[in-house]
Amino acid sequence: MGECVFCDIVAGTAPARRVFEDGTVVVFLDIRPISRGHVLVVPRAHAARLEDLDPGDGAAMFRIGQHLSRALTRSDLAPDGTHLVLNDGRAAFQTVDHAHLHVLPRWSGDKLRLATGLVRRRPHDPDATAALIRAGLDRLEAEDPR
């Protein structure tokens, strides 16, 4: 393993359940999800913090985050809403020094509070969850090819 686990995932030398990738970002399930379907949008180019992030890569992260939010609503996970969260720095709960965007599915009445959720994180059948998200992406692509 290298110095950055996300760089290792991007390079394919560390395991991850990938749900999407293009030339700029890789999207995979968080290994300690706050909610089922919690994914991370990670730029391929290493940038520890927002100040280091190429603006084009940042724009791509949010564009794909929005796309994933739309795909999640079309998946069988069927969330009622989505949080897009970027933690910048240790004081903001950034635990991996590689800028990344959290896409967190939410359901009405789920009683999830982000501060509590950051403490109680556990996987929810990650293989099936990744497959559901990929199916939502396929449905979105069929509906609205871009």
Short mmCIF file of N, CA and C in Angstrom, two decimals:
data_model
loop_
_atom_site.label_atom_id
_atom_site.label_comp_id
_atom_site.label_asym_id
_atom_site.label_seq_id
_atom_site.Cartn_x
_atom_site.Cartn_y
_atom_site.Cartn_z
N MET A 1 0.83 -1.19 0.00
CA MET A 1 0.00 0.00 0.00
C MET A 1 0.87 1.25 0.00
N GLY A 2 0.38 2.25 -0.68
CA GLY A 2 1.09 3.52 -0.74
C GLY A 2 0.73 4.40 0.44
N GLU A 3 1.06 5.66 0.32
CA GLU A 3 0.79 6.61 1.40
C GLU A 3 -0.67 7.01 1.48
N CYS A 4 -1.41 6.91 0.36
CA CYS A 4 -2.80 7.34 0.32
C CYS A 4 -3.69 6.18 -0.12
N VAL A 5 -4.57 5.73 0.76
CA VAL A 5 -5.43 4.60 0.43
C VAL A 5 -6.34 4.91 -0.75
N PHE A 6 -6.80 6.15 -0.89
CA PHE A 6 -7.67 6.49 -2.03
C PHE A 6 -6.88 6.45 -3.33
N CYS A 7 -5.62 6.87 -3.32
CA CYS A 7 -4.79 6.75 -4.51
C CYS A 7 -4.60 5.27 -4.87
N ASP A 8 -4.46 4.43 -3.85
CA ASP A 8 -4.33 2.99 -4.09
C ASP A 8 -5.62 2.42 -4.69
N ILE A 9 -6.77 2.86 -4.20
CA ILE A 9 -8.05 2.41 -4.76
C ILE A 9 -8.16 2.87 -6.21
N VAL A 10 -7.84 4.12 -6.48
CA VAL A 10 -7.89 4.65 -7.84
C VAL A 10 -6.99 3.83 -8.76
N ALA A 11 -5.80 3.47 -8.27
CA ALA A 11 -4.84 2.71 -9.06
C ALA A 11 -5.23 1.24 -9.21
N GLY A 12 -6.19 0.79 -8.40
CA GLY A 12 -6.60 -0.60 -8.44
C GLY A 12 -5.75 -1.53 -7.61
N THR A 13 -4.90 -0.97 -6.74
CA THR A 13 -4.04 -1.80 -5.90
C THR A 13 -4.61 -2.02 -4.51
N ALA A 14 -5.73 -1.40 -4.21
CA ALA A 14 -6.44 -1.62 -2.94
C ALA A 14 -7.89 -1.96 -3.30
N PRO A 15 -8.51 -2.82 -2.53
CA PRO A 15 -9.88 -3.24 -2.86
C PRO A 15 -10.91 -2.15 -2.58
N ALA A 16 -11.95 -2.13 -3.40
CA ALA A 16 -13.08 -1.23 -3.20
C ALA A 16 -14.23 -1.75 -4.05
N ARG A 17 -15.43 -1.48 -3.60
CA ARG A 17 -16.61 -1.82 -4.40
C ARG A 17 -16.97 -0.59 -5.24
N ARG A 18 -16.42 -0.57 -6.43
CA ARG A 18 -16.61 0.56 -7.35
C ARG A 18 -18.02 0.51 -7.93
N VAL A 19 -18.63 1.68 -8.05
CA VAL A 19 -19.94 1.76 -8.67
C VAL A 19 -19.92 2.61 -9.93
N PHE A 20 -18.87 3.43 -10.11
CA PHE A 20 -18.77 4.30 -11.28
C PHE A 20 -17.34 4.80 -11.37
N GLU A 21 -16.90 5.04 -12.60
CA GLU A 21 -15.62 5.73 -12.79
C GLU A 21 -15.59 6.32 -14.18
N ASP A 22 -14.84 7.40 -14.30
CA ASP A 22 -14.58 8.00 -15.60
C ASP A 22 -13.13 8.48 -15.57
N GLY A 23 -12.77 9.34 -16.48
CA GLY A 23 -11.39 9.80 -16.54
C GLY A 23 -10.96 10.71 -15.40
N THR A 24 -11.93 11.25 -14.66
CA THR A 24 -11.61 12.21 -13.60
C THR A 24 -11.83 11.68 -12.20
N VAL A 25 -12.88 10.86 -12.00
CA VAL A 25 -13.22 10.39 -10.65
C VAL A 25 -13.45 8.88 -10.62
N VAL A 26 -13.35 8.35 -9.40
CA VAL A 26 -13.74 6.97 -9.12
C VAL A 26 -14.74 7.04 -7.97
N VAL A 27 -15.82 6.28 -8.08
CA VAL A 27 -16.86 6.27 -7.04
C VAL A 27 -16.95 4.86 -6.48
N PHE A 28 -16.91 4.76 -5.14
CA PHE A 28 -16.98 3.45 -4.50
C PHE A 28 -17.72 3.57 -3.17
N LEU A 29 -18.17 2.42 -2.67
CA LEU A 29 -18.87 2.40 -1.39
C LEU A 29 -17.91 2.75 -0.26
N ASP A 30 -18.39 3.55 0.68
CA ASP A 30 -17.64 3.84 1.90
C ASP A 30 -17.57 2.55 2.71
N ILE A 31 -16.41 2.21 3.25
CA ILE A 31 -16.29 0.96 4.01
C ILE A 31 -16.95 1.05 5.39
N ARG A 32 -17.23 2.27 5.84
CA ARG A 32 -17.95 2.48 7.10
C ARG A 32 -19.11 3.44 6.82
N PRO A 33 -20.14 2.94 6.12
CA PRO A 33 -21.21 3.84 5.67
C PRO A 33 -22.06 4.38 6.80
N ILE A 34 -22.49 5.61 6.63
CA ILE A 34 -23.43 6.24 7.56
C ILE A 34 -24.85 5.78 7.25
N SER A 35 -25.12 5.52 5.95
CA SER A 35 -26.41 4.98 5.54
C SER A 35 -26.16 4.01 4.39
N ARG A 36 -27.12 3.14 4.13
CA ARG A 36 -26.95 2.19 3.04
C ARG A 36 -26.90 2.96 1.72
N GLY A 37 -25.88 2.66 0.91
CA GLY A 37 -25.69 3.36 -0.35
C GLY A 37 -24.72 4.52 -0.27
N HIS A 38 -24.13 4.76 0.89
CA HIS A 38 -23.15 5.83 1.09
C HIS A 38 -21.93 5.56 0.21
N VAL A 39 -21.69 6.46 -0.73
CA VAL A 39 -20.55 6.33 -1.63
C VAL A 39 -19.64 7.54 -1.52
N LEU A 40 -18.41 7.35 -1.99
CA LEU A 40 -17.42 8.41 -2.02
C LEU A 40 -17.06 8.70 -3.47
N VAL A 41 -17.04 9.97 -3.82
CA VAL A 41 -16.61 10.41 -5.15
C VAL A 41 -15.19 10.96 -4.96
N VAL A 42 -14.22 10.28 -5.56
CA VAL A 42 -12.81 10.59 -5.33
C VAL A 42 -12.14 10.99 -6.65
N PRO A 43 -11.50 12.15 -6.68
CA PRO A 43 -10.77 12.51 -7.91
C PRO A 43 -9.58 11.58 -8.10
N ARG A 44 -9.30 11.27 -9.35
CA ARG A 44 -8.14 10.41 -9.64
C ARG A 44 -6.83 11.10 -9.25
N ALA A 45 -6.75 12.40 -9.45
CA ALA A 45 -5.54 13.15 -9.10
C ALA A 45 -5.55 13.42 -7.60
N HIS A 46 -4.46 13.11 -6.94
CA HIS A 46 -4.38 13.33 -5.49
C HIS A 46 -4.41 14.82 -5.17
N ALA A 47 -5.25 15.16 -4.22
CA ALA A 47 -5.31 16.51 -3.64
C ALA A 47 -5.73 16.30 -2.19
N ALA A 48 -4.88 16.64 -1.26
CA ALA A 48 -5.17 16.38 0.15
C ALA A 48 -6.38 17.16 0.64
N ARG A 49 -6.49 18.42 0.26
CA ARG A 49 -7.54 19.31 0.76
C ARG A 49 -8.14 20.10 -0.39
N LEU A 50 -9.22 20.81 -0.11
CA LEU A 50 -9.87 21.63 -1.12
C LEU A 50 -8.90 22.63 -1.74
N GLU A 51 -8.03 23.22 -0.93
CA GLU A 51 -7.11 24.22 -1.47
C GLU A 51 -6.15 23.61 -2.48
N ASP A 52 -5.95 22.29 -2.43
CA ASP A 52 -5.06 21.60 -3.35
C ASP A 52 -5.78 21.07 -4.58
N LEU A 53 -7.11 21.07 -4.54
CA LEU A 53 -7.93 20.42 -5.57
C LEU A 53 -8.04 21.29 -6.83
N ASP A 54 -7.76 20.70 -7.97
CA ASP A 54 -7.96 21.39 -9.24
C ASP A 54 -9.45 21.74 -9.35
N PRO A 55 -9.79 22.98 -9.70
CA PRO A 55 -11.20 23.38 -9.78
C PRO A 55 -12.02 22.51 -10.74
N GLY A 56 -11.41 22.05 -11.81
CA GLY A 56 -12.11 21.18 -12.74
C GLY A 56 -12.45 19.84 -12.11
N ASP A 57 -11.53 19.31 -11.30
CA ASP A 57 -11.78 18.05 -10.59
C ASP A 57 -12.87 18.24 -9.54
N GLY A 58 -12.85 19.41 -8.88
CA GLY A 58 -13.89 19.69 -7.89
C GLY A 58 -15.26 19.77 -8.56
N ALA A 59 -15.32 20.43 -9.70
CA ALA A 59 -16.58 20.53 -10.44
C ALA A 59 -17.05 19.13 -10.86
N ALA A 60 -16.12 18.29 -11.30
CA ALA A 60 -16.48 16.93 -11.71
C ALA A 60 -17.01 16.13 -10.53
N MET A 61 -16.41 16.30 -9.35
CA MET A 61 -16.88 15.58 -8.16
C MET A 61 -18.34 15.93 -7.88
N PHE A 62 -18.68 17.20 -7.92
CA PHE A 62 -20.06 17.60 -7.61
C PHE A 62 -21.02 17.23 -8.75
N ARG A 63 -20.54 17.29 -9.99
CA ARG A 63 -21.39 16.88 -11.12
C ARG A 63 -21.75 15.40 -10.98
N ILE A 64 -20.75 14.58 -10.67
CA ILE A 64 -20.99 13.14 -10.51
C ILE A 64 -21.79 12.89 -9.23
N GLY A 65 -21.55 13.67 -8.18
CA GLY A 65 -22.35 13.54 -6.96
C GLY A 65 -23.83 13.78 -7.23
N GLN A 66 -24.13 14.81 -8.02
CA GLN A 66 -25.52 15.08 -8.39
C GLN A 66 -26.07 13.94 -9.23
N HIS A 67 -25.28 13.44 -10.16
CA HIS A 67 -25.69 12.33 -11.03
C HIS A 67 -26.00 11.08 -10.18
N LEU A 68 -25.14 10.81 -9.22
CA LEU A 68 -25.36 9.66 -8.33
C LEU A 68 -26.60 9.84 -7.47
N SER A 69 -26.84 11.05 -7.01
CA SER A 69 -28.04 11.32 -6.24
C SER A 69 -29.28 10.98 -7.06
N ARG A 70 -29.28 11.41 -8.32
CA ARG A 70 -30.40 11.10 -9.21
C ARG A 70 -30.50 9.60 -9.44
N ALA A 71 -29.36 8.93 -9.61
CA ALA A 71 -29.37 7.48 -9.83
C ALA A 71 -29.87 6.72 -8.61
N LEU A 72 -29.48 7.17 -7.43
CA LEU A 72 -29.94 6.51 -6.20
C LEU A 72 -31.46 6.52 -6.10
N THR A 73 -32.08 7.64 -6.48
CA THR A 73 -33.54 7.71 -6.39
C THR A 73 -34.20 6.75 -7.37
N ARG A 74 -33.49 6.36 -8.42
CA ARG A 74 -34.01 5.41 -9.39
C ARG A 74 -33.63 3.98 -9.06
N SER A 75 -32.77 3.80 -8.08
CA SER A 75 -32.38 2.45 -7.66
C SER A 75 -33.44 1.88 -6.73
N ASP A 76 -33.32 0.60 -6.44
CA ASP A 76 -34.25 -0.01 -5.50
C ASP A 76 -33.99 0.43 -4.06
N LEU A 77 -32.91 1.15 -3.82
CA LEU A 77 -32.71 1.75 -2.50
C LEU A 77 -33.74 2.86 -2.27
N ALA A 78 -34.11 3.57 -3.34
CA ALA A 78 -35.16 4.59 -3.35
C ALA A 78 -35.13 5.56 -2.17
N PRO A 79 -34.03 6.28 -1.98
CA PRO A 79 -34.01 7.26 -0.89
C PRO A 79 -34.94 8.43 -1.19
N ASP A 80 -35.34 9.12 -0.12
CA ASP A 80 -36.19 10.30 -0.24
C ASP A 80 -35.37 11.57 -0.44
N GLY A 81 -34.10 11.50 -0.18
CA GLY A 81 -33.22 12.66 -0.31
C GLY A 81 -31.77 12.22 -0.26
N THR A 82 -30.88 13.18 -0.39
CA THR A 82 -29.45 12.89 -0.40
C THR A 82 -28.68 14.05 0.23
N HIS A 83 -27.68 13.70 1.00
CA HIS A 83 -26.70 14.69 1.46
C HIS A 83 -25.47 14.59 0.57
N LEU A 84 -24.94 15.72 0.14
CA LEU A 84 -23.63 15.78 -0.49
C LEU A 84 -22.74 16.49 0.52
N VAL A 85 -21.70 15.81 0.99
CA VAL A 85 -20.87 16.34 2.07
C VAL A 85 -19.40 16.23 1.70
N LEU A 86 -18.69 17.33 1.86
CA LEU A 86 -17.25 17.33 1.68
C LEU A 86 -16.63 17.85 2.97
N ASN A 87 -15.90 16.99 3.64
CA ASN A 87 -15.22 17.36 4.89
C ASN A 87 -13.81 17.81 4.52
N ASP A 88 -13.45 19.03 4.88
CA ASP A 88 -12.15 19.59 4.51
C ASP A 88 -11.32 19.84 5.77
N GLY A 89 -10.41 18.93 6.05
CA GLY A 89 -9.53 19.06 7.21
C GLY A 89 -10.01 18.26 8.40
N ARG A 90 -9.09 17.97 9.28
CA ARG A 90 -9.39 17.16 10.48
C ARG A 90 -10.50 17.77 11.33
N ALA A 91 -10.51 19.08 11.46
CA ALA A 91 -11.54 19.73 12.28
C ALA A 91 -12.93 19.52 11.70
N ALA A 92 -12.99 19.22 10.40
CA ALA A 92 -14.27 18.99 9.72
C ALA A 92 -14.50 17.49 9.51
N PHE A 93 -13.80 16.64 10.29
CA PHE A 93 -13.96 15.18 10.25
C PHE A 93 -13.38 14.52 9.01
N GLN A 94 -12.47 15.17 8.29
CA GLN A 94 -11.80 14.50 7.17
C GLN A 94 -10.83 13.49 7.75
N THR A 95 -11.00 12.21 7.39
CA THR A 95 -10.16 11.16 7.95
C THR A 95 -9.15 10.61 6.95
N VAL A 96 -9.36 10.83 5.66
CA VAL A 96 -8.39 10.43 4.64
C VAL A 96 -7.93 11.70 3.93
N ASP A 97 -6.62 11.88 3.87
CA ASP A 97 -6.07 13.10 3.28
C ASP A 97 -6.04 13.02 1.76
N HIS A 98 -7.23 12.92 1.19
CA HIS A 98 -7.45 12.96 -0.26
C HIS A 98 -8.86 13.51 -0.40
N ALA A 99 -8.99 14.68 -0.99
CA ALA A 99 -10.30 15.32 -1.10
C ALA A 99 -11.31 14.33 -1.68
N HIS A 100 -12.52 14.31 -1.12
CA HIS A 100 -13.55 13.39 -1.59
C HIS A 100 -14.92 13.91 -1.17
N LEU A 101 -15.91 13.52 -1.94
CA LEU A 101 -17.29 13.92 -1.70
C LEU A 101 -18.09 12.72 -1.25
N HIS A 102 -18.78 12.87 -0.11
CA HIS A 102 -19.68 11.82 0.38
C HIS A 102 -21.06 12.04 -0.25
N VAL A 103 -21.65 10.99 -0.77
CA VAL A 103 -23.03 11.02 -1.24
C VAL A 103 -23.79 10.07 -0.32
N LEU A 104 -24.67 10.66 0.52
CA LEU A 104 -25.37 9.93 1.57
C LEU A 104 -26.87 9.86 1.29
N PRO A 105 -27.39 8.69 0.95
CA PRO A 105 -28.84 8.56 0.78
C PRO A 105 -29.55 8.78 2.12
N ARG A 106 -30.73 9.40 2.06
CA ARG A 106 -31.53 9.67 3.26
C ARG A 106 -32.98 9.25 3.01
N TRP A 107 -33.64 8.82 4.07
CA TRP A 107 -35.04 8.42 3.99
C TRP A 107 -35.82 9.20 5.04
N SER A 108 -37.03 9.58 4.69
CA SER A 108 -37.89 10.29 5.65
C SER A 108 -38.04 9.42 6.89
N GLY A 109 -37.83 10.04 8.03
CA GLY A 109 -37.96 9.33 9.30
C GLY A 109 -36.79 8.43 9.65
N ASP A 110 -35.67 8.54 8.94
CA ASP A 110 -34.54 7.63 9.24
C ASP A 110 -33.81 7.97 10.54
N LYS A 111 -34.12 9.11 11.13
CA LYS A 111 -33.56 9.53 12.41
C LYS A 111 -32.03 9.62 12.42
N LEU A 112 -31.44 9.64 11.24
CA LEU A 112 -29.99 9.77 11.15
C LEU A 112 -29.59 11.20 11.45
N ARG A 113 -28.66 11.34 12.36
CA ARG A 113 -28.06 12.64 12.64
C ARG A 113 -26.59 12.50 12.27
N LEU A 114 -26.09 13.39 11.46
CA LEU A 114 -24.74 13.22 10.94
C LEU A 114 -23.69 13.10 12.03
N ALA A 115 -23.79 13.88 13.09
CA ALA A 115 -22.78 13.80 14.15
C ALA A 115 -22.80 12.41 14.78
N THR A 116 -23.98 11.85 15.02
CA THR A 116 -24.09 10.50 15.58
C THR A 116 -23.67 9.48 14.53
N GLY A 117 -24.09 9.69 13.29
CA GLY A 117 -23.77 8.77 12.22
C GLY A 117 -22.27 8.63 12.00
N LEU A 118 -21.51 9.67 12.25
CA LEU A 118 -20.07 9.59 12.08
C LEU A 118 -19.44 8.63 13.08
N VAL A 119 -20.11 8.42 14.21
CA VAL A 119 -19.59 7.52 15.22
C VAL A 119 -20.05 6.07 14.94
N ARG A 120 -21.33 5.89 14.63
CA ARG A 120 -21.90 4.56 14.40
C ARG A 120 -21.98 4.27 12.90
N ARG A 121 -20.92 3.68 12.37
CA ARG A 121 -20.88 3.40 10.95
C ARG A 121 -20.61 1.93 10.75
N ARG A 122 -21.44 1.30 9.89
CA ARG A 122 -21.26 -0.12 9.63
C ARG A 122 -21.75 -0.44 8.21
N PRO A 123 -21.15 -1.46 7.59
CA PRO A 123 -21.57 -1.82 6.23
C PRO A 123 -22.95 -2.45 6.21
N HIS A 124 -23.65 -2.28 5.10
CA HIS A 124 -24.98 -2.85 4.89
C HIS A 124 -24.93 -3.68 3.61
N ASP A 125 -24.56 -4.96 3.68
CA ASP A 125 -24.50 -5.84 2.52
C ASP A 125 -23.87 -5.12 1.33
N PRO A 126 -22.58 -4.82 1.40
CA PRO A 126 -21.94 -3.96 0.41
C PRO A 126 -22.04 -4.44 -1.04
N ASP A 127 -21.96 -5.75 -1.29
CA ASP A 127 -22.04 -6.21 -2.68
C ASP A 127 -23.42 -5.93 -3.27
N ALA A 128 -24.46 -6.26 -2.52
CA ALA A 128 -25.83 -6.00 -3.00
C ALA A 128 -26.09 -4.50 -3.13
N THR A 129 -25.57 -3.72 -2.19
CA THR A 129 -25.76 -2.27 -2.24
C THR A 129 -25.09 -1.67 -3.47
N ALA A 130 -23.86 -2.08 -3.75
CA ALA A 130 -23.16 -1.59 -4.94
C ALA A 130 -23.93 -1.97 -6.21
N ALA A 131 -24.47 -3.19 -6.26
CA ALA A 131 -25.25 -3.62 -7.42
C ALA A 131 -26.51 -2.76 -7.59
N LEU A 132 -27.17 -2.42 -6.48
CA LEU A 132 -28.37 -1.58 -6.55
C LEU A 132 -28.04 -0.19 -7.10
N ILE A 133 -26.92 0.37 -6.67
CA ILE A 133 -26.53 1.70 -7.14
C ILE A 133 -26.18 1.64 -8.63
N ARG A 134 -25.44 0.61 -9.05
CA ARG A 134 -25.12 0.48 -10.47
C ARG A 134 -26.39 0.33 -11.30
N ALA A 135 -27.40 -0.41 -10.79
CA ALA A 135 -28.67 -0.55 -11.51
C ALA A 135 -29.38 0.80 -11.62
N GLY A 136 -29.31 1.62 -10.57
CA GLY A 136 -29.88 2.96 -10.64
C GLY A 136 -29.18 3.82 -11.67
N LEU A 137 -27.85 3.68 -11.76
CA LEU A 137 -27.10 4.41 -12.79
C LEU A 137 -27.53 3.96 -14.19
N ASP A 138 -27.73 2.66 -14.37
CA ASP A 138 -28.19 2.14 -15.66
C ASP A 138 -29.57 2.69 -16.00
N ARG A 139 -30.47 2.74 -15.02
CA ARG A 139 -31.81 3.27 -15.26
C ARG A 139 -31.75 4.75 -15.63
N LEU A 140 -30.91 5.49 -14.92
CA LEU A 140 -30.77 6.91 -15.21
C LEU A 140 -30.20 7.10 -16.62
N GLU A 141 -29.22 6.32 -16.99
CA GLU A 141 -28.63 6.42 -18.32
C GLU A 141 -29.67 6.13 -19.40
N ALA A 142 -30.52 5.15 -19.18
CA ALA A 142 -31.58 4.82 -20.14
C ALA A 142 -32.59 5.96 -20.26
N GLU A 143 -32.82 6.62 -19.12
CA GLU A 143 -33.80 7.72 -19.08
C GLU A 143 -33.23 9.02 -19.63
N ASP A 144 -31.97 9.29 -19.31
CA ASP A 144 -31.38 10.59 -19.62
C ASP A 144 -29.91 10.43 -20.00
N PRO A 145 -29.63 9.87 -21.18
CA PRO A 145 -28.21 9.69 -21.55
C PRO A 145 -27.51 11.04 -21.72
N ARG A 146 -26.33 11.15 -21.17
CA ARG A 146 -25.57 12.40 -21.27
C ARG A 146 -24.24 12.15 -21.91
#
